[in-house]
Amino acid sequence: MKPINRRDVGKLIGSAGMASASPLLGTLSAFAQGGAPNVSAGAKPRVVIVGGGAGGGTLAHILKRSSPEIDVTLVERQAQYTTCFLSNLYIGGFRSLQSLTHDYRGLTSIGIRVVHDSAKDVDAKSRELRLESGQKLAYDRLVISPGIDFKFGAIPGYTEAAETVMPHAYRGGAQTKLLMDQLQAMPDGGTVVLAAPDNPYRCPPGPYERACMIAHFIKTRKPKSKLVIFDPKKSISKQKLFMSAFKEQYAGIVDFHLSTDIDSFALKSVDPKSMEIETVSGMRIKAAVANIIPPQRAGQFAHAAGCADGDWCPIVPETFASRKLPNIYVIGDAAIAGDMPKSAFSANSQAKSVSNDIEAALAGKPKYPSRYRNTCWSMLGPANSVKIGASYAPKDGKVSALSTFVSEGDEDAKTREKSYKESIGWYAGIVAEIFNKRVDNI
Ligand SMILES: Cc1cc2nc3c(=O)[nH]c(=O)nc-3n(C[C@H](O)[C@H](O)[C@H](O)COP(=O)(O)OP(=O)(O)OC[C@H]3O[C@@H](n4cnc5c(N)ncnc54)[C@H](O)[C@@H]3O)c2cc1C
């Protein structure tokens, strides 16, 4: 793959909307991080990143490309990462799991030290990260992007063991494959139940794109089956677009229950033995396949590190610096990112901003005002995708949406196909940024 030079990195940062004529010369950086770097003369500044997913992988890559003089270490517990993004397309039969699975060779090839271990905790005073193996890593700046963990037990009956029977498929890889295996093994005529979580959670449109892909699978492979959706929310992302897909493309297949003032379709309990699912409003269903997506919180490491306040991690909107600990940033799903949804696009955009902040603090480079972006595409059916997105900036003490867009309900087939192609191109682009890896535009 062609190496990225400094001009390319400028473009990457610009693509996050951060370019500006007047650098802030590190002022925000110093404000957020509480002072000068602790780098001894002649020593390379050390940046340690926990989590080699959408946020952490992007940051490691673009920081090392842009400032090779910074020593970048990425701590990631898995040897391979299977993306959640586009994993619903695997359920629909449009993508292989292998095409969604990536390793870290692209990052090590440019001098990033990748340590496959679990981060355990942090000594923020001595700036030291401790790993499960007992190894300690000293840092000048620590960035954590550990993604999410699940609140097992929040739905009575949905314990950690239940995920092996009623997969959430909200972490890429084995869980996604388990859900697909169960759908394939299901007798025609079986009922699939999909239970969506309450806000906030990873990828707000994710459960409904999942519903479309399961419905497509049913329509083409098990036409006597049904999909019942239970949702604790009163409204959902891209609601009109998903509702019309359920009605027009999947009539007679999808039975969607949003919660209203009268009925709550939050789950009262699940029983992985009998496969029974009961809602607060008293509906009981025996599922052939149960895709239960439980409530979520910041990845466990964020809690162990002391960065969380409740379920998620508060950050300074200008920098994504932790509000709880100095010299630490939190990006991606774990952060409380104001109006930004928890998405790979968001995590990637936040990583670009943090890279700039770290370079200002540790490498004497200019600091640009932070701008962030997100777009989430959802596939409704073959070559038929819709999108929602926004640009964001720090405002009123949080990351606020400046301008938003969403696909129209009456778009023609060409526009929908164009959105689908965009989403595939976006995937190739973000994988290149996270893993320094070229993927086919399929
Ligand atoms: C079904 C589905 C569809 C989605 N579709 C889209 C989409 O179309 N577009 C989009 O933008 N987003 C999408 N998303 C959301 C996207 O996957 C996440 O928002 C994104 O991955 C978050 O990035 P992150 O860096 O915060 O976490 P992750 O990408 O989850 O990365 C976290 C990494 O940290 C590692 N880790 C955790 N704890 C430790 C530890 N203690 N030590 C070492 N390593 C650790 C994990 O192994 C993991 O590799 C989708 C999600 C789902 C579930």
XYZ file of C-alpha atoms and ligand atoms in Angstrom:
495
model
C 0.000 0.000 0.000
C 1.179 3.527 -0.805
C 2.582 5.185 2.327
C 0.695 8.234 3.598
C 2.823 11.395 3.758
C 2.296 14.521 5.837
C 0.105 16.130 3.167
C -2.135 13.055 3.175
C -2.441 13.253 6.934
C -3.408 16.905 6.542
C -6.155 15.718 4.207
C -7.259 13.074 6.710
C -7.509 15.700 9.405
C -9.248 18.043 6.977
C -11.714 15.283 6.170
C -12.692 15.314 9.821
C -13.407 18.999 9.248
C -10.620 20.199 11.478
C -8.554 22.349 9.150
C -8.391 26.006 10.094
C -6.396 29.067 9.100
C -5.506 29.960 12.685
C -3.950 27.299 14.853
C -4.654 27.645 18.553
C -1.025 26.869 19.351
C -1.725 24.197 21.869
C -3.791 26.275 24.279
C -6.766 23.904 24.393
C -4.371 21.036 24.650
C -2.671 22.423 27.733
C -6.082 23.251 29.240
C -7.363 19.730 28.734
C -4.256 17.897 29.830
C -3.345 20.013 32.818
C 0.171 20.955 31.826
C 3.333 20.257 29.907
C 4.378 16.812 28.741
C 6.610 14.852 31.037
C 9.190 14.022 28.380
C 12.836 13.993 29.363
C 15.261 15.742 26.994
C 16.204 13.571 24.036
C 13.617 10.906 24.862
C 10.866 10.102 22.397
C 7.389 11.095 23.595
C 5.392 7.938 24.397
C 1.765 7.475 23.468
C 0.005 4.303 24.605
C -3.387 3.394 23.134
C -5.742 0.777 24.597
C -8.067 -0.858 22.067
C -7.252 -1.560 18.432
C -10.743 -0.999 17.007
C -12.283 1.908 15.126
C -10.981 4.605 17.489
C -7.679 3.179 18.726
C -6.526 1.712 15.404
C -7.183 4.969 13.536
C -5.332 6.978 16.151
C -2.282 4.696 16.208
C -2.080 4.777 12.410
C -2.468 8.467 11.702
C -0.410 9.603 14.694
C 2.540 7.411 13.672
C 2.252 8.473 10.022
C 2.106 12.122 10.901
C 4.699 12.154 13.701
C 7.088 9.196 13.341
C 9.163 10.703 16.149
C 6.431 9.735 18.639
C 6.704 6.257 20.126
C 3.271 4.667 19.600
C 2.203 1.473 21.413
C -1.175 -0.144 20.780
C -2.520 -2.600 23.390
C -5.141 -4.920 21.927
C -6.279 -8.201 23.443
C -7.290 -9.877 20.157
C -4.958 -10.952 17.347
C -7.725 -10.293 14.817
C -10.602 -7.830 14.799
C -13.903 -8.552 13.058
C -15.842 -5.367 12.430
C -19.379 -4.910 13.677
C -19.761 -2.378 10.884
C -21.174 -4.188 7.845
C -21.724 -7.330 9.972
C -25.480 -7.045 9.349
C -24.690 -7.522 5.656
C -23.176 -10.895 6.556
C -26.509 -11.824 8.180
C -28.291 -10.756 4.987
C -25.946 -12.908 2.882
C -24.215 -9.960 1.178
C -20.768 -10.264 2.759
C -18.455 -12.968 4.143
C -17.210 -12.837 7.729
C -13.676 -13.169 6.416
C -14.037 -9.927 4.447
C -14.815 -8.203 7.774
C -11.815 -9.646 9.653
C -8.486 -7.811 9.897
C -5.140 -8.136 11.676
C -2.514 -5.688 12.843
C 0.336 -6.384 10.411
C -0.302 -3.107 8.585
C 0.249 -1.194 11.817
C 3.390 -3.047 12.920
C 4.810 -2.531 9.407
C 5.069 1.232 10.012
C 6.726 0.977 13.413
C 3.753 0.853 15.770
C 4.402 -1.534 18.636
C 1.329 -3.763 18.935
C 1.063 -5.613 22.253
C -1.538 -8.381 22.344
C -2.502 -8.299 26.004
C -5.356 -7.006 28.172
C -5.008 -3.629 29.805
C -5.768 -4.030 33.516
C -5.527 -0.652 35.219
C -3.720 2.671 35.307
C -1.597 4.599 37.738
C -2.403 8.088 36.475
C 0.076 9.754 38.873
C 3.094 7.850 37.663
C 1.651 7.598 34.121
C 1.826 3.849 33.969
C -0.509 1.328 32.338
C -0.581 -2.179 33.804
C -1.370 -5.211 31.660
C -2.838 -8.594 32.666
C 0.540 -10.229 31.966
C 2.127 -8.040 34.609
C 3.933 -5.852 32.073
C 3.912 -2.091 32.742
C 3.912 0.569 30.047
C 4.960 4.136 30.826
C 3.271 6.889 28.834
C 3.191 10.627 28.299
C -0.337 10.378 26.924
C -2.717 7.433 27.231
C -5.697 7.093 24.897
C -8.391 4.558 25.636
C -10.906 3.267 23.088
C -12.096 -0.011 24.657
C -15.572 0.017 23.091
C -18.499 -1.390 25.056
C -19.345 -4.090 27.549
C -22.789 -5.468 28.298
C -24.865 -4.997 31.441
C -25.563 -8.683 31.995
C -28.400 -9.234 34.448
C -30.111 -5.927 33.569
C -32.703 -8.054 31.734
C -33.631 -10.806 34.218
C -32.392 -14.116 32.777
C -29.912 -12.531 30.369
C -26.684 -13.514 32.138
C -23.265 -13.738 30.487
C -23.945 -17.444 29.792
C -27.175 -16.508 27.985
C -25.237 -14.816 25.163
C -24.155 -18.258 23.923
C -27.833 -19.244 23.489
C -29.444 -15.881 22.693
C -26.655 -14.002 20.890
C -26.592 -10.221 20.906
C -24.161 -10.197 17.963
C -23.177 -6.720 19.106
C -19.488 -7.596 19.273
C -17.979 -8.674 15.962
C -16.796 -12.214 15.218
C -18.003 -15.286 17.142
C -21.277 -13.651 18.246
C -22.183 -12.600 14.697
C -21.400 -16.081 13.406
C -23.485 -17.699 16.157
C -26.534 -15.642 15.192
C -26.098 -16.545 11.506
C -25.604 -20.252 12.331
C -28.808 -20.224 14.376
C -30.779 -18.567 11.553
C -29.487 -21.138 9.099
C -30.369 -24.037 11.422
C -33.853 -22.664 12.227
C -36.779 -24.660 10.807
C -38.821 -22.753 8.218
C -41.773 -21.338 10.136
C -39.712 -20.488 13.249
C -40.075 -17.131 15.015
C -37.056 -14.877 15.342
C -37.197 -12.333 18.174
C -34.994 -9.248 18.063
C -34.897 -7.157 21.258
C -33.329 -3.700 20.868
C -31.752 -1.815 23.805
C -32.685 1.531 25.309
C -30.484 4.591 24.606
C -27.567 5.141 24.692
C -26.016 2.188 22.890
C -23.580 1.289 20.100
C -24.846 2.165 16.590
C -28.385 3.562 17.011
C -29.660 2.296 13.595
C -27.861 -1.071 14.018
C -30.805 -3.130 15.373
C -33.088 -1.975 12.539
C -30.572 -2.598 9.756
C -30.184 -6.003 11.454
C -33.981 -6.428 11.313
C -33.985 -5.670 7.554
C -31.182 -8.155 6.949
C -32.881 -10.899 9.011
C -36.136 -10.150 7.166
C -34.297 -10.415 3.834
C -32.872 -13.769 4.972
C -36.378 -14.955 5.909
C -37.884 -13.690 2.651
C -35.299 -15.475 0.516
C -34.490 -18.566 2.608
C -37.248 -19.337 5.189
C -40.426 -17.706 3.849
C -42.741 -19.212 6.490
C -40.769 -17.628 9.335
C -41.465 -14.317 11.106
C -39.444 -11.612 12.836
C -40.854 -9.995 15.985
C -39.076 -6.862 17.241
C -39.437 -5.607 20.817
C -38.196 -2.118 21.543
C -38.146 -0.220 24.871
C -37.966 3.122 23.016
C -40.770 5.366 21.783
C -38.890 6.393 18.650
C -35.838 5.192 16.733
C -33.140 6.408 14.338
C -34.301 6.771 10.673
C -37.749 5.686 11.885
C -39.749 6.589 8.761
C -37.255 4.846 6.482
C -37.154 1.626 8.491
C -40.931 1.613 8.999
C -41.567 1.873 5.274
C -39.010 -0.907 4.569
C -40.785 -3.165 7.100
C -44.152 -2.342 5.523
C -43.235 -2.380 1.843
C -40.353 -4.837 1.491
C -41.052 -7.138 4.411
C -44.861 -7.108 4.726
C -46.078 -10.186 6.569
C -42.576 -10.902 7.892
C -41.785 -8.106 10.363
C -43.928 -7.407 13.421
C -42.458 -4.298 15.086
C -43.422 -3.228 18.639
C -42.232 0.212 19.704
C -43.072 1.250 23.257
C -45.857 3.802 23.633
C -47.332 5.580 26.662
C -49.660 2.619 27.094
C -47.480 -0.383 26.281
C -43.860 -1.039 27.176
C -42.034 -3.537 25.019
C -38.994 -3.462 27.273
C -38.146 -7.041 28.206
C -39.414 -8.255 31.578
C -37.403 -11.472 31.373
C -35.851 -14.064 29.090
C -35.376 -17.776 29.666
C -32.533 -19.264 27.594
C -33.690 -22.812 28.487
C -37.262 -22.548 27.257
C -36.418 -19.718 24.779
C -39.348 -17.740 26.222
C -39.302 -13.973 26.147
C -41.723 -11.784 28.090
C -42.283 -8.046 27.731
C -43.304 -5.616 30.490
C -46.661 -5.227 28.723
C -47.278 -8.967 29.124
C -46.517 -10.356 25.642
C -44.936 -13.823 25.787
C -43.215 -15.468 22.824
C -41.281 -18.688 22.373
C -38.455 -17.917 19.965
C -36.661 -20.260 17.581
C -33.856 -17.674 17.441
C -33.520 -14.871 19.994
C -31.279 -11.917 19.147
C -31.256 -10.095 22.493
C -29.232 -6.867 22.524
C -28.783 -5.939 26.206
C -28.084 -2.496 27.708
C -24.457 -1.416 27.440
C -21.755 0.580 29.160
C -18.192 1.670 28.469
C -15.727 -1.220 28.117
C -14.660 -2.630 31.489
C -11.162 -1.177 31.227
C -12.575 2.375 31.217
C -14.133 1.613 34.621
C -10.994 -0.067 35.968
C -8.942 2.933 34.857
C -11.233 5.330 36.740
C -12.405 7.228 33.640
C -16.121 6.418 33.946
C -18.831 8.333 35.714
C -21.769 5.939 35.813
C -21.872 3.856 32.659
C -19.839 6.100 30.328
C -16.789 8.387 30.352
C -17.107 12.180 30.513
C -14.735 14.070 28.200
C -13.755 17.641 27.363
C -15.561 18.347 24.076
C -12.651 20.326 22.565
C -10.161 17.480 22.961
C -11.806 14.248 24.161
C -9.509 14.445 27.184
C -10.909 12.579 30.175
C -12.684 14.822 32.665
C -11.664 12.402 35.416
C -7.918 11.838 34.939
C -5.038 13.926 33.539
C -3.057 12.951 30.427
C -5.708 10.465 29.354
C -8.137 10.697 26.443
C -11.265 8.580 25.923
C -12.609 8.104 22.407
C -15.139 5.914 20.627
C -18.164 4.231 22.150
C -16.857 4.540 25.732
C -16.982 8.368 25.679
C -19.949 10.642 26.404
C -19.709 12.420 23.062
C -22.748 14.701 23.317
C -24.803 14.579 20.124
C -22.421 12.193 18.356
C -23.735 8.639 18.090
C -21.610 5.678 19.108
C -20.325 4.626 15.701
C -17.115 3.622 13.962
C -17.337 6.793 11.854
C -17.554 8.898 15.045
C -14.666 7.028 16.714
C -12.534 7.514 13.597
C -13.338 11.240 13.483
C -12.573 11.662 17.208
C -9.249 9.838 16.744
C -8.168 12.386 14.113
C -8.894 15.238 16.485
C -7.030 13.568 19.350
C -4.052 12.887 17.090
C -3.850 16.604 16.387
C -4.138 17.428 20.108
C -1.372 15.006 21.040
C 0.911 16.322 18.310
C 0.325 19.850 19.601
C 1.169 18.761 23.144
C 4.102 16.441 22.449
C 5.570 17.398 19.090
C 5.128 21.174 19.058
C 2.724 21.120 16.131
C -0.198 23.538 15.650
C -3.523 22.788 17.287
C -6.622 23.209 15.127
C -10.164 23.794 16.333
C -11.967 20.490 16.671
C -14.684 19.511 14.229
C -16.183 16.042 14.113
C -18.336 14.158 11.615
C -20.507 11.091 11.377
C -22.462 9.252 8.699
C -24.292 5.984 9.302
C -25.528 4.022 6.291
C -28.109 1.254 6.717
C -28.908 -1.414 4.169
C -32.632 -2.020 3.777
C -32.429 -4.583 0.956
C -30.327 -5.464 -2.118
C -28.481 -2.329 -3.383
C -30.850 -0.263 -1.262
C -29.239 1.826 1.474
C -30.158 4.983 3.368
C -28.017 7.290 5.470
C -28.083 9.769 8.329
C -25.301 12.077 9.441
C -24.097 15.364 10.869
C -21.112 17.567 11.520
C -20.325 18.546 15.108
C -18.315 21.045 17.134
C -17.785 21.815 20.819
C -20.619 24.120 21.932
C -22.342 24.783 25.265
C -19.997 22.403 27.079
C -20.642 19.394 24.855
C -20.124 18.072 21.348
C -23.118 19.562 19.513
C -24.578 18.822 16.082
C -24.165 21.783 13.699
C -25.878 20.462 10.606
C -27.656 17.186 10.005
C -28.971 15.227 7.029
C -31.039 12.121 6.473
C -32.159 10.244 3.333
C -35.572 11.181 1.947
C -38.377 8.646 2.116
C -39.222 8.926 -1.589
C -35.767 8.420 -3.102
C -35.541 6.483 -6.375
C -33.692 3.174 -6.768
C -30.624 4.899 -8.272
C -30.161 7.143 -5.240
C -30.519 4.154 -2.924
C -27.973 2.205 -4.943
C -25.593 5.173 -4.818
C -25.903 5.232 -1.007
C -25.187 1.518 -0.914
C -22.042 1.982 -3.022
C -20.966 4.889 -0.797
C -21.234 2.653 2.254
C -19.008 0.024 0.665
C -16.470 2.690 -0.311
C -16.588 4.099 3.221
C -15.816 0.643 4.599
C -12.728 0.295 2.408
C -11.623 3.767 3.507
C -12.067 3.269 7.230
C -10.383 -0.142 7.178
C -7.398 1.479 5.440
C -7.308 4.119 8.181
C -7.681 1.696 11.101
C -5.470 -1.185 9.937
C -3.308 0.317 7.179
C -4.748 -2.403 4.988
C -6.174 -2.363 1.495
C -9.521 -4.148 1.077
C -11.391 -4.808 -2.127
C -14.287 -2.478 -2.756
C -16.863 -5.293 -2.591
C -24.404 -4.603 14.172
C -23.584 -3.357 14.175
C -23.466 -2.594 13.030
C -22.698 -1.437 13.030
N -22.617 -0.692 11.887
C -21.926 0.450 11.886
C -21.846 1.236 10.703
O -22.398 0.889 9.656
N -21.139 2.398 10.750
C -20.494 2.796 11.877
O -19.865 3.852 11.839
N -20.548 2.076 13.020
C -21.239 0.921 13.051
N -21.292 0.169 14.204
C -20.694 0.687 15.455
C -19.189 0.414 15.570
O -18.908 -0.960 15.466
C -18.655 0.936 16.905
O -19.239 2.165 17.194
C -17.150 1.098 16.857
O -16.541 -0.148 16.626
C -16.622 1.726 18.144
O -15.232 1.845 18.091
P -14.383 1.756 19.454
O -12.972 2.013 19.077
O -15.031 2.573 20.493
O -14.589 0.252 19.928
P -14.239 -1.169 19.161
O -14.197 -0.897 17.718
O -15.158 -2.118 19.726
O -12.749 -1.424 19.639
C -12.469 -1.724 20.972
C -11.228 -2.609 21.009
O -10.684 -2.592 22.313
C -10.260 -3.882 22.663
N -10.224 -3.931 24.124
C -11.244 -3.724 24.986
N -10.805 -3.790 26.258
C -9.493 -4.047 26.188
C -8.483 -4.220 27.182
N -8.755 -4.147 28.487
N -7.229 -4.464 26.769
C -6.918 -4.565 25.452
N -7.828 -4.399 24.472
C -9.100 -4.133 24.842
C -11.290 -4.805 22.011
O -10.772 -6.111 21.828
C -11.563 -4.074 20.691
O -10.724 -4.537 19.656
C -22.038 -1.021 14.216
C -22.135 -1.800 15.373
C -22.901 -2.958 15.356
C -22.982 -3.788 16.601
